[in-house]
Amino acid sequence: MTALVLDCDGVLADTERYGHLPAFNATFEAHGVPVRWSEDEYADKLRIGGGKERMASLFEDAELVRSAGLPTAPDERTALLAQWHRDKTARFTQLVADGAIPARPGVRRVVHDALDAGWTVAVASTSAEASVRAVLEHAVGADAAARVPVFAGDVVPAKKPDPAIYLLTVGQLGLDPAETLVVEDSRNGLLAATRAGLRCVVTVNGYTEREAFDEAVLVVSELGDPDRPPITVLADRAGASPGPMLTLDDLRACLSGAPPPPDPSRASPDPAGGGPA
């Protein structure tokens, strides 16, 4: 059975600029941490996989740790990071509920078309599960979201670009890698997918448009919708030749080429995984 697996942040919605960044900054302010990431600073932080990991990078600044009175003991830092992340996730989820985070063009259309065609559709993200489920429901509607399994949070031991989240998704759903297409928006996500032996389409955004996507079978500006300007095709290595928007036929064409070789150094994760972020 054909499967479509989508990342969350930057694929389902423009979550980084309108959701995660303001939620991080509001959390820092609420906890008395004298940090406010600009859009450029946050673009650098996006090279770090995972929200808790981005927050943990603050501890690398010895002067900030001293001036803000942040803990130095590992167990105290772990507890504080968990508290920060719970707070940040709640703020992010509220932004989604308030309609402050726009869904990306074409996501609702493509997901509905794929489900109607009998495809397996899933979401694989290493963001907090509560955040991912909120974004998914906002982007595609409650009825469609209920038909889409979500693999998110700390269910795997390593964040993207490690392939663990995709290996887990394929294994848990019994997917055929040759019939599974991933949609990502960043190089880290692309590498996670291709290292799992999966073909990947990339829809760029303002944070990722200058990254290298040499391993992608197709790179586009967005998925597109009938009421929007035609999409821009930045690279087409599958011969999909899409029109003004991506269709299921275009996505099927992306499965026709040779898949990337899986990374032999990576083992499949424990299917039991871990707890949510």
XYZ file of C-alpha atoms in Angstrom:
277
model
C 0.000 0.000 0.000
C 1.260 3.478 -0.863
C 2.122 5.592 2.176
C 2.672 9.305 2.687
C 4.564 10.343 5.825
C 4.730 14.031 6.667
C 6.898 15.987 9.037
C 5.035 18.495 11.219
C 6.948 21.739 11.700
C 7.339 23.598 8.428
C 5.360 20.968 6.479
C 1.883 20.895 8.032
C 2.071 24.524 9.090
C 4.455 27.449 9.333
C 5.017 26.622 12.967
C 8.565 27.832 13.498
C 8.091 31.548 12.843
C 4.527 31.908 14.156
C 4.486 29.270 16.884
C 7.680 27.843 18.287
C 9.747 31.038 18.245
C 7.194 33.190 20.138
C 6.463 30.273 22.487
C 10.159 29.871 23.312
C 10.574 33.599 23.930
C 7.430 33.838 26.069
C 8.643 30.892 28.145
C 12.048 32.471 28.698
C 10.361 35.693 29.808
C 7.987 33.871 32.159
C 10.883 32.062 33.824
C 13.050 35.155 34.144
C 15.641 34.045 31.606
C 17.113 37.171 29.917
C 17.017 35.656 26.402
C 14.931 36.627 23.401
C 15.822 34.842 20.175
C 15.565 36.904 17.015
C 14.461 35.256 13.774
C 18.101 35.058 12.639
C 19.224 33.559 15.953
C 16.384 31.068 15.818
C 17.377 30.077 12.294
C 20.725 29.002 13.786
C 18.955 27.144 16.603
C 16.967 25.161 14.038
C 20.158 23.301 13.189
C 19.658 21.633 16.588
C 17.059 18.863 16.454
C 14.434 19.067 19.209
C 12.977 21.849 21.336
C 14.461 20.707 24.631
C 17.821 20.421 22.927
C 17.540 24.000 21.652
C 16.699 25.196 25.135
C 19.593 23.166 26.556
C 21.981 25.128 24.340
C 21.477 28.088 26.701
C 23.539 26.256 29.294
C 26.549 26.485 26.970
C 26.733 30.227 27.722
C 28.630 30.352 31.024
C 27.932 34.065 31.533
C 24.190 33.548 31.029
C 24.211 30.629 33.465
C 25.956 32.797 36.058
C 23.923 35.977 35.580
C 20.554 34.217 35.391
C 21.296 31.877 38.262
C 20.699 28.788 36.159
C 21.576 25.426 37.731
C 24.845 23.685 36.993
C 24.064 20.239 38.396
C 22.951 17.856 35.602
C 19.844 16.567 37.397
C 18.697 20.099 38.221
C 19.198 21.156 34.614
C 17.199 18.169 33.385
C 14.312 19.015 35.697
C 14.363 22.684 34.698
C 14.442 21.848 30.995
C 11.435 19.556 31.433
C 9.560 22.370 33.189
C 10.491 24.909 30.509
C 9.458 22.528 27.751
C 6.079 21.733 29.319
C 5.421 25.460 29.608
C 6.581 26.119 26.053
C 4.431 23.270 24.669
C 1.348 24.648 26.430
C 2.002 28.112 24.994
C 2.529 26.679 21.516
C -0.637 24.584 21.687
C -2.605 27.680 22.717
C -1.253 29.573 19.705
C -2.510 26.736 17.486
C -5.930 26.816 19.180
C -6.077 30.585 18.706
C -5.543 30.168 14.956
C -2.244 32.069 15.060
C -0.307 29.463 13.074
C -1.294 29.157 9.397
C -1.410 25.739 7.745
C 0.869 25.476 4.730
C -0.808 25.586 1.315
C -1.897 22.257 -0.115
C -1.539 20.188 3.042
C -5.264 19.733 3.681
C -5.923 18.971 0.001
C -3.108 16.428 -0.362
C -3.858 14.643 2.914
C -7.582 14.379 2.110
C -6.854 13.177 -1.439
C -4.382 10.566 -0.176
C -6.799 9.257 2.451
C -9.639 9.128 -0.086
C -7.362 7.148 -2.436
C -6.691 4.571 0.271
C -3.133 5.634 1.041
C -1.703 5.271 4.515
C -0.981 8.767 5.825
C 1.128 9.364 8.947
C 3.014 12.151 10.685
C 6.558 11.626 11.987
C 8.112 14.370 14.079
C 10.415 14.647 17.048
C 8.494 17.650 18.382
C 6.250 17.227 21.430
C 3.301 14.959 20.644
C 0.706 17.384 22.031
C 2.018 20.104 19.747
C 2.072 17.835 16.700
C -1.473 16.590 17.221
C -2.751 20.151 17.662
C -1.066 21.292 14.447
C -2.309 18.249 12.527
C -5.933 18.763 13.553
C -5.747 22.473 12.721
C -4.154 21.784 9.326
C -6.368 18.957 8.033
C -9.467 18.977 10.236
C -10.494 16.737 13.116
C -12.030 13.950 11.019
C -8.959 13.511 8.803
C -6.573 13.905 11.750
C -8.308 11.006 13.500
C -7.282 8.769 10.562
C -3.613 9.796 10.666
C -1.288 8.027 13.132
C 1.261 10.289 14.812
C 4.782 9.318 15.871
C 6.222 12.167 17.885
C 8.132 13.309 20.928
C 10.625 11.121 22.733
C 9.404 7.849 21.195
C 12.887 7.464 19.725
C 16.266 8.016 21.394
C 17.683 10.427 18.807
C 16.358 13.427 16.917
C 16.570 14.101 13.189
C 18.838 13.826 11.170
C 18.975 10.419 12.854
C 16.556 8.125 10.939
C 15.070 6.583 14.088
C 11.664 8.299 13.841
C 11.202 7.089 10.262
C 12.444 3.581 10.995
C 9.943 3.431 13.860
C 7.084 4.708 11.681
C 7.804 2.206 8.904
C 8.158 -0.643 11.379
C 5.080 0.131 13.471
C 2.808 0.594 10.440
C 4.300 -2.270 8.434
C 5.038 0.041 5.494
C 6.893 -0.973 2.343
C 9.820 1.487 2.017
C 9.578 1.242 -1.775
C 5.987 2.542 -1.570
C 6.565 5.167 1.126
C 7.135 8.851 0.373
C 8.197 11.401 2.986
C 7.486 15.136 2.880
C 10.012 17.260 4.740
C 11.079 20.896 4.828
C 14.662 20.857 6.134
C 17.983 19.178 5.487
C 17.893 17.452 8.866
C 14.511 15.961 7.998
C 15.636 14.993 4.505
C 18.669 13.187 5.894
C 16.524 11.377 8.464
C 14.236 10.121 5.705
C 16.932 9.097 3.228
C 19.024 7.413 5.909
C 15.945 5.284 6.583
C 15.942 4.326 2.892
C 12.899 6.454 2.021
C 12.348 8.816 -0.893
C 11.703 12.388 0.152
C 9.949 15.445 -1.283
C 10.986 18.771 0.217
C 8.719 21.815 0.552
C 11.023 24.675 1.519
C 10.190 27.594 3.772
C 11.856 30.856 4.698
C 14.107 29.199 7.252
C 15.251 26.325 5.020
C 15.178 27.577 1.421
C 18.977 27.959 1.256
C 19.778 24.499 2.616
C 21.157 21.723 0.434
C 18.595 19.161 -0.735
C 20.682 17.065 -3.123
C 19.159 13.797 -1.860
C 15.532 14.855 -2.423
C 13.581 13.428 -5.363
C 11.631 16.684 -5.677
C 12.059 20.145 -4.143
C 9.204 22.650 -4.388
C 8.207 25.958 -2.881
C 4.980 24.473 -1.470
C 2.396 21.790 -2.239
C 0.094 24.359 -3.806
C -3.636 24.966 -4.056
C -5.999 25.926 -6.905
C -6.483 29.458 -5.559
C -2.758 30.187 -5.239
C 0.014 31.115 -7.688
C 1.716 28.124 -9.337
C 4.334 26.358 -7.249
C 8.022 26.775 -8.042
C 9.910 23.555 -8.791
C 13.449 23.948 -7.458
C 14.652 20.435 -8.326
C 12.966 17.483 -10.013
C 15.070 14.314 -9.919
C 12.067 11.994 -10.222
C 10.710 13.319 -13.512
C 7.452 14.171 -11.785
C 6.981 17.364 -13.862
C 4.285 18.842 -11.605
C 1.910 21.531 -12.801
C 0.730 24.515 -10.741
C 0.299 22.301 -7.651
C 1.373 18.843 -6.534
C -1.141 16.066 -7.133
C -1.219 12.425 -6.058
C -0.014 11.508 -9.544
C 3.042 13.732 -8.998
C 3.693 12.082 -5.654
C 3.358 8.609 -7.205
C 5.920 9.635 -9.828
C 8.328 10.474 -7.023
C 8.264 6.797 -6.008
C 9.416 5.563 -9.406
C 13.127 6.294 -9.079
C 15.748 4.344 -7.161
C 15.421 4.843 -3.387
C 18.364 6.171 -1.365
C 20.468 3.492 0.325
C 19.758 3.157 4.045
C 22.490 4.178 6.453
C 24.082 0.856 7.533
C 25.385 2.388 10.752
C 21.854 2.963 12.042
C 19.877 0.221 13.747
C 16.107 0.159 14.054
C 14.920 1.638 17.348
C 13.160 -0.314 20.052
C 9.522 -0.388 18.886
C 8.445 0.322 22.437
C 10.184 3.690 22.245
C 10.071 6.146 25.103
C 7.597 8.577 26.592
C 6.274 11.693 24.881
C 8.165 14.957 25.016
